[in-house]
Structure formats: C-alpha cells, structure tokens
Amino acid sequence: MTIAAPLKTVAKPTRKTRRSIASLLAPLEKIAANSPNLVANHDATFEVNGESYELARYLFVGPRGGDTPIRVGVFAGIHGDEPEGVHAIVQFIQLLEAHPELATGYYLSFYPVCNPTGFEDGTRHSRSGKDLNREFWRNSAEPEVRLLQAELQSRSFQGLISLHTDDTSDGFYGFAHGATLTKSLIAPALAAAEKFLPRDGRPVIDGFAARNGIIRQSYEGILNAPPKVRPRPFEIILETPATPPEYLKELALVAALQTILLEYHKFIAYAPNL
Ligand SMILES: [Zn+2]
C-alpha cells in the first residue's frame, strides 16, 4: 500500500547525517533470510517529499502452543528521537531466534521503526512536523499513521506493546490501558526491568497519577486498538529513562517484553478453567 504524504516540511533535523534504517535492520534481514521463524514484510511503503519509505514489519512465528496462536503487536520508534525501543526490538528478535521457545504459542508482529523519517533525523516528530503518537483514530492524513491503523485493524491483536523513552524521568515506568488484566501483566514486567534500571516510583509522572510506576490514564490519539474493538486487547506502554547506558536500557526493555509474553501465556492457559 502506498500513501502520499503532505509535502510541507516543518521538523528540523537535529542530526547532520541521517541515521541509517537499513543498517539498523540488517541483522533482522539476515535472520529473516535464513530462519523459518521470522518473516520480513516490506510492502507497506509511502513517500515523503519524493523519497520512498517503508513501515518495516517482521512477523515472528513461535513454536505451536496448542490453541490458536496469540497475536501481539510490538511497536517502537514512533517518536524518532527514542532509539532505545528500536534497538530493543532488534535485540529481542535476535533473542527469540536463539530461543524460539520464548515465543511458544505466539504470532508476534514487530514494527521497529514506526516513524522512519523521525528516526533518520533524530526528531520526535516525523518530517511532516507531526507527533504521530497524537494522530491515531482522528482521520489523520499522516501515511505512517494510516499504515499502522490498517495493521491494527486487520491483525486483531490481543495485545499491544509500545516502547518509548522519557528524558524527564530517572526511572523505568509504564502505562496500562485496555483489558483489565493489563495491570497483572505490567506489574511483573516492571519488576523484571527493575533488575537493570530503577523504577520511577513518583506519585505523579509526566503529569499523570502513578502507582508503583504504573499510569492508567492516557493522551488522546496515541497508538492503540481501533476504538470499536471489543474485547479490548491489553495495551502496555513501556518507558525507559534516557540517561542510563544503552545496554541497560535495552536489557530492561527486553526483560519486560519477555515477562509480558510469559505472563499472558499463563493467563491464556488458565483462562479456559476459570
Ligand atoms: Zn515517546
């Protein structure tokens, strides 16, 4: 699917040279070329000021786990100046390739670079000047948002996980939305991340009331399931602080991701008996 973008350029790049998406994704391409578990999809393309871009998608098919596979979407880089989540997805897929059993029973859809122009430029906004994470389900003309909305609509995810970085926080925290059980997934995920980074225990984070690093409120227009979808999937946003060393931020995010999959799998396994 190709969608034309508005031509207006507002955002100013903060970098002299563009970050390379191709070299970032090279390890995943290599895995996808040889592995039966990982499928790369490069069909979601769009144009920005005459240049061609794509919303890279990777599907990791875990070993069969009995029932219908559990569909979870993992998203990063919707804010182009938050590369931690982007790198964490690359790391996580490499980990899954080495230990596919971690994904038993799952179809995992990964969207590592949701804002490709922002990632290249090192800007929060896309090159059209928009904060893409305020544009969802509001008739947005932004091609990245429209492509992601099409994915959210067609994949019927049972869970969504978004990775972010907060440069105003010294600790790891998260947002829990959607299904009621989200709270029982995010709590162990934050505990797992805490082995690598401190938790943000403040009562107010980013202007929202928080408890043990968990926020229940939300901004309007963030990446989430289509408004009419029932039942709601679990929706988790993980926020790593910006200042710690790269490897710790990635370890914390990867540990949290692993934990969410593990905990949700347990829930699904017990659910029929409830
Ligand atoms: Zn962000």
CSV table of C-alpha atoms and ligand atoms in Angstrom, one decimal:
chain,number,residue,atom,x,y,z
A,1,MET,CA,0.0,0.0,0.0
A,2,THR,CA,1.4,3.4,-0.9
A,3,ILE,CA,0.0,6.6,0.6
A,4,ALA,CA,1.2,10.1,-0.4
A,5,ALA,CA,2.4,12.3,2.4
A,6,PRO,CA,1.8,16.1,2.7
A,7,LEU,CA,4.7,18.0,1.1
A,8,LYS,CA,5.1,20.6,3.9
A,9,THR,CA,8.4,20.2,5.8
A,10,VAL,CA,8.3,21.6,9.3
A,11,ALA,CA,10.5,19.5,11.6
A,12,LYS,CA,14.2,20.5,11.6
A,13,PRO,CA,16.6,17.6,11.7
A,14,THR,CA,18.8,17.6,14.8
A,15,ARG,CA,21.4,15.5,13.1
A,16,LYS,CA,23.9,16.4,10.4
A,17,THR,CA,23.7,12.9,8.9
A,18,ARG,CA,20.7,10.7,8.8
A,19,ARG,CA,20.6,7.6,10.8
A,20,SER,CA,20.6,4.5,8.6
A,21,ILE,CA,17.4,2.4,8.9
A,22,ALA,CA,19.0,-0.2,6.5
A,23,SER,CA,22.0,-0.9,8.8
A,24,LEU,CA,19.7,-0.9,11.8
A,25,LEU,CA,17.5,-3.6,10.3
A,26,ALA,CA,20.3,-5.6,8.7
A,27,PRO,CA,20.6,-8.2,11.5
A,28,LEU,CA,16.8,-8.8,11.2
A,29,GLU,CA,17.0,-9.1,7.4
A,30,LYS,CA,19.8,-11.7,7.8
A,31,ILE,CA,17.7,-13.7,10.2
A,32,ALA,CA,14.6,-13.5,8.0
A,33,ALA,CA,16.6,-14.7,5.0
A,34,ASN,CA,17.6,-17.9,6.8
A,35,SER,CA,15.1,-18.6,9.5
A,36,PRO,CA,11.7,-20.4,9.2
A,37,ASN,CA,10.5,-18.4,12.3
A,38,LEU,CA,10.9,-14.8,11.0
A,39,VAL,CA,9.2,-13.3,8.1
A,40,ALA,CA,10.1,-9.8,6.8
A,41,ASN,CA,7.4,-7.7,5.0
A,42,HIS,CA,8.5,-4.7,3.0
A,43,ASP,CA,5.2,-3.9,1.3
A,44,ALA,CA,3.9,-1.0,3.4
A,45,THR,CA,5.6,1.9,1.6
A,46,PHE,CA,4.9,5.6,1.4
A,47,GLU,CA,6.5,8.7,0.0
A,48,VAL,CA,7.8,11.8,1.8
A,49,ASN,CA,8.9,14.7,-0.4
A,50,GLY,CA,9.6,12.4,-3.3
A,51,GLU,CA,11.6,9.9,-1.2
A,52,SER,CA,10.3,6.4,-0.7
A,53,TYR,CA,9.9,5.0,2.8
A,54,GLU,CA,8.5,1.8,4.4
A,55,LEU,CA,6.9,0.8,7.6
A,56,ALA,CA,9.1,-2.3,8.2
A,57,ARG,CA,7.2,-5.3,9.6
A,58,TYR,CA,8.5,-8.5,11.0
A,59,LEU,CA,6.4,-11.5,12.0
A,60,PHE,CA,7.9,-14.0,14.4
A,61,VAL,CA,6.1,-17.3,14.4
A,62,GLY,CA,6.7,-19.1,17.7
A,63,PRO,CA,6.5,-22.8,18.2
A,64,ARG,CA,2.9,-24.1,18.3
A,65,GLY,CA,1.4,-23.9,21.8
A,66,GLY,CA,-1.8,-25.9,21.5
A,67,ASP,CA,-4.6,-23.5,20.7
A,68,THR,CA,-4.9,-20.6,18.2
A,69,PRO,CA,-1.7,-18.5,18.2
A,70,ILE,CA,-1.8,-15.4,20.3
A,71,ARG,CA,-1.4,-12.2,18.2
A,72,VAL,CA,0.6,-9.5,19.8
A,73,GLY,CA,1.9,-6.3,18.2
A,74,VAL,CA,5.1,-4.7,19.4
A,75,PHE,CA,5.8,-1.1,18.3
A,76,ALA,CA,8.8,1.2,18.6
A,77,GLY,CA,10.3,4.4,17.3
A,78,ILE,CA,7.0,6.3,16.8
A,79,HIS,CA,9.0,9.1,18.4
A,80,GLY,CA,12.1,9.4,16.2
A,81,ASP,CA,14.4,10.6,19.0
A,82,GLU,CA,13.7,7.5,21.1
A,83,PRO,CA,16.0,4.8,19.6
A,84,GLU,CA,16.1,2.6,22.7
A,85,GLY,CA,12.9,0.8,21.9
A,86,VAL,CA,14.0,0.4,18.3
A,87,HIS,CA,17.3,-1.3,19.3
A,88,ALA,CA,15.4,-3.3,22.0
A,89,ILE,CA,13.2,-4.9,19.3
A,90,VAL,CA,16.2,-5.8,17.2
A,91,GLN,CA,17.7,-7.4,20.3
A,92,PHE,CA,14.5,-9.1,21.3
A,93,ILE,CA,14.0,-10.7,17.9
A,94,GLN,CA,17.6,-12.0,18.0
A,95,LEU,CA,16.9,-13.5,21.4
A,96,LEU,CA,13.8,-15.1,20.1
A,97,GLU,CA,15.7,-16.6,17.1
A,98,ALA,CA,18.2,-18.1,19.5
A,99,HIS,CA,15.4,-19.3,21.9
A,100,PRO,CA,12.2,-19.7,19.9
A,101,GLU,CA,10.5,-21.4,22.9
A,102,LEU,CA,10.2,-17.9,24.5
A,103,ALA,CA,7.5,-17.2,21.8
A,104,THR,CA,5.7,-20.5,22.2
A,105,GLY,CA,2.0,-20.1,21.2
A,106,TYR,CA,2.6,-16.6,19.7
A,107,TYR,CA,2.4,-14.7,16.4
A,108,LEU,CA,4.4,-11.6,17.2
A,109,SER,CA,4.2,-8.7,14.8
A,110,PHE,CA,7.1,-6.3,15.2
A,111,TYR,CA,7.1,-2.7,13.9
A,112,PRO,CA,10.6,-1.5,15.0
A,113,VAL,CA,10.6,1.9,13.2
A,114,CYS,CA,7.1,3.4,13.3
A,115,ASN,CA,8.4,6.9,12.4
A,116,PRO,CA,11.2,6.3,9.8
A,117,THR,CA,11.8,10.0,8.9
A,118,GLY,CA,12.0,11.0,12.5
A,119,PHE,CA,14.4,8.1,13.2
A,120,GLU,CA,16.6,9.2,10.4
A,121,ASP,CA,16.6,12.8,11.5
A,122,GLY,CA,16.7,12.1,15.3
A,123,THR,CA,13.5,14.1,15.9
A,124,ARG,CA,10.4,13.3,18.0
A,125,HIS,CA,8.1,14.3,15.2
A,126,SER,CA,8.0,12.9,11.7
A,127,ARG,CA,9.5,15.1,8.9
A,128,SER,CA,6.0,16.5,8.2
A,129,GLY,CA,6.2,18.1,11.7
A,130,LYS,CA,3.6,15.9,13.4
A,131,ASP,CA,3.7,14.0,16.7
A,132,LEU,CA,2.5,10.7,15.2
A,133,ASN,CA,1.5,9.4,18.6
A,134,ARG,CA,-1.3,12.0,18.9
A,135,GLU,CA,-2.8,11.2,15.5
A,136,PHE,CA,-4.5,7.8,15.9
A,137,TRP,CA,-8.2,7.3,15.0
A,138,ARG,CA,-8.6,11.0,14.3
A,139,ASN,CA,-8.7,10.9,10.5
A,140,SER,CA,-5.0,11.5,10.2
A,141,ALA,CA,-3.5,12.2,6.8
A,142,GLU,CA,-0.1,11.0,8.0
A,143,PRO,CA,0.9,8.0,5.9
A,144,GLU,CA,2.7,6.2,8.8
A,145,VAL,CA,-0.4,6.5,11.0
A,146,ARG,CA,-2.7,5.3,8.2
A,147,LEU,CA,-0.5,2.3,7.6
A,148,LEU,CA,-0.3,1.5,11.3
A,149,GLN,CA,-4.1,1.9,11.7
A,150,ALA,CA,-4.5,-0.6,8.8
A,151,GLU,CA,-2.3,-3.1,10.6
A,152,LEU,CA,-4.2,-2.5,13.9
A,153,GLN,CA,-7.5,-3.1,12.1
A,154,SER,CA,-6.5,-6.2,10.1
A,155,ARG,CA,-4.4,-8.1,12.7
A,156,SER,CA,-6.9,-8.0,15.6
A,157,PHE,CA,-4.2,-8.0,18.2
A,158,GLN,CA,-4.9,-9.5,21.6
A,159,GLY,CA,-2.1,-7.3,23.0
A,160,LEU,CA,-0.2,-4.2,22.0
A,161,ILE,CA,3.1,-3.2,23.5
A,162,SER,CA,4.7,0.2,22.7
A,163,LEU,CA,8.3,1.1,23.6
A,164,HIS,CA,9.3,4.7,24.5
A,165,THR,CA,12.0,6.7,26.2
A,166,ASP,CA,11.3,9.5,28.7
A,167,ASP,CA,14.1,12.0,29.1
A,168,THR,CA,12.3,13.7,32.1
A,169,SER,CA,12.3,10.5,34.2
A,170,ASP,CA,15.1,8.8,36.1
A,171,GLY,CA,13.3,5.5,36.3
A,172,PHE,CA,11.5,2.9,34.3
A,173,TYR,CA,7.7,3.0,34.2
A,174,GLY,CA,4.7,2.2,32.1
A,175,PHE,CA,1.1,2.9,31.0
A,176,ALA,CA,-1.5,0.2,31.4
A,177,HIS,CA,-4.6,0.5,29.2
A,178,GLY,CA,-7.2,-1.7,27.6
A,179,ALA,CA,-8.1,-5.1,29.1
A,180,THR,CA,-8.4,-5.4,32.9
A,181,LEU,CA,-5.7,-8.0,33.0
A,182,THR,CA,-3.2,-5.4,31.6
A,183,LYS,CA,-2.4,-4.5,35.2
A,184,SER,CA,-1.3,-8.0,36.1
A,185,LEU,CA,1.0,-8.1,33.1
A,186,ILE,CA,2.7,-4.8,33.6
A,187,ALA,CA,3.5,-5.2,37.3
A,188,PRO,CA,5.7,-8.3,36.7
A,189,ALA,CA,7.2,-6.6,33.6
A,190,LEU,CA,8.3,-3.6,35.6
A,191,ALA,CA,9.7,-5.9,38.3
A,192,ALA,CA,11.7,-7.7,35.6
A,193,ALA,CA,13.0,-4.3,34.2
A,194,GLU,CA,13.9,-3.3,37.8
A,195,LYS,CA,16.8,-5.8,37.8
A,196,PHE,CA,18.5,-3.5,35.4
A,197,LEU,CA,17.1,0.0,36.0
A,198,PRO,CA,15.4,1.7,38.9
A,199,ARG,CA,11.7,2.1,38.8
A,200,ASP,CA,10.1,5.6,38.7
A,201,GLY,CA,8.2,5.5,42.0
A,202,ARG,CA,6.9,9.1,41.9
A,203,PRO,CA,3.2,9.6,42.6
A,204,VAL,CA,3.0,11.9,39.5
A,205,ILE,CA,4.8,11.0,36.3
A,206,ASP,CA,4.6,13.1,33.2
A,207,GLY,CA,1.6,14.9,34.7
A,208,PHE,CA,-0.3,11.7,35.4
A,209,ALA,CA,-1.1,10.0,38.7
A,210,ALA,CA,1.1,6.9,39.0
A,211,ARG,CA,1.3,3.9,41.4
A,212,ASN,CA,4.4,1.8,41.6
A,213,GLY,CA,5.4,3.1,38.2
A,214,ILE,CA,2.1,2.3,36.6
A,215,ILE,CA,-0.1,5.0,34.9
A,216,ARG,CA,-3.7,4.3,34.0
A,217,GLN,CA,-4.5,7.5,32.2
A,218,SER,CA,-3.6,8.4,28.6
A,219,TYR,CA,-3.0,11.0,26.0
A,220,GLU,CA,-5.6,11.3,23.2
A,221,GLY,CA,-4.6,10.0,19.9
A,222,ILE,CA,-1.9,7.6,20.9
A,223,LEU,CA,-1.3,4.3,19.1
A,224,ASN,CA,-4.0,2.0,20.4
A,225,ALA,CA,-6.5,-0.6,19.2
A,226,PRO,CA,-9.3,0.6,16.9
A,227,PRO,CA,-11.9,2.4,19.1
A,228,LYS,CA,-14.8,0.0,18.5
A,229,VAL,CA,-12.8,-3.2,19.1
A,230,ARG,CA,-14.3,-5.4,21.9
A,231,PRO,CA,-13.0,-7.0,24.0
A,232,ARG,CA,-10.1,-4.5,24.3
A,233,PRO,CA,-6.7,-6.0,23.9
A,234,PHE,CA,-4.1,-5.5,26.7
A,235,GLU,CA,-2.2,-2.3,25.9
A,236,ILE,CA,1.1,-1.6,27.6
A,237,ILE,CA,3.4,1.3,27.0
A,238,LEU,CA,6.9,0.9,28.5
A,239,GLU,CA,9.0,4.0,29.2
A,240,THR,CA,12.7,3.7,29.8
A,241,PRO,CA,14.6,6.7,31.2
A,242,ALA,CA,17.0,8.3,28.7
A,243,THR,CA,20.2,8.7,30.7
A,244,PRO,CA,21.4,5.2,31.7
A,245,PRO,CA,23.9,3.3,29.4
A,246,GLU,CA,22.4,1.8,26.2
A,247,TYR,CA,22.9,-1.8,27.2
A,248,LEU,CA,21.0,-1.4,30.4
A,249,LYS,CA,18.0,0.3,28.7
A,250,GLU,CA,17.9,-2.5,26.2
A,251,LEU,CA,18.2,-5.2,28.8
A,252,ALA,CA,15.4,-3.6,30.8
A,253,LEU,CA,13.1,-3.4,27.8
A,254,VAL,CA,13.9,-6.9,26.6
A,255,ALA,CA,13.3,-8.3,30.1
A,256,ALA,CA,9.9,-6.5,30.3
A,257,LEU,CA,8.9,-7.8,26.9
A,258,GLN,CA,9.8,-11.4,27.8
A,259,THR,CA,7.9,-11.2,31.0
A,260,ILE,CA,4.7,-9.9,29.4
A,261,LEU,CA,4.7,-12.8,26.9
A,262,LEU,CA,5.3,-15.3,29.7
A,263,GLU,CA,2.6,-13.9,32.0
A,264,TYR,CA,0.0,-13.5,29.3
A,265,HIS,CA,0.7,-17.1,28.2
A,266,LYS,CA,0.0,-18.2,31.7
A,267,PHE,CA,-3.2,-16.3,31.7
A,268,ILE,CA,-4.4,-17.8,28.4
A,269,ALA,CA,-3.5,-21.3,29.7
A,270,TYR,CA,-5.6,-20.8,32.9
A,271,ALA,CA,-8.5,-18.9,31.3
A,272,PRO,CA,-10.5,-21.9,30.0
A,273,ASN,CA,-10.6,-23.2,33.5
A,274,LEU,CA,-11.9,-20.0,35.1
B,1,ZN,ZN,7.8,8.6,23.1
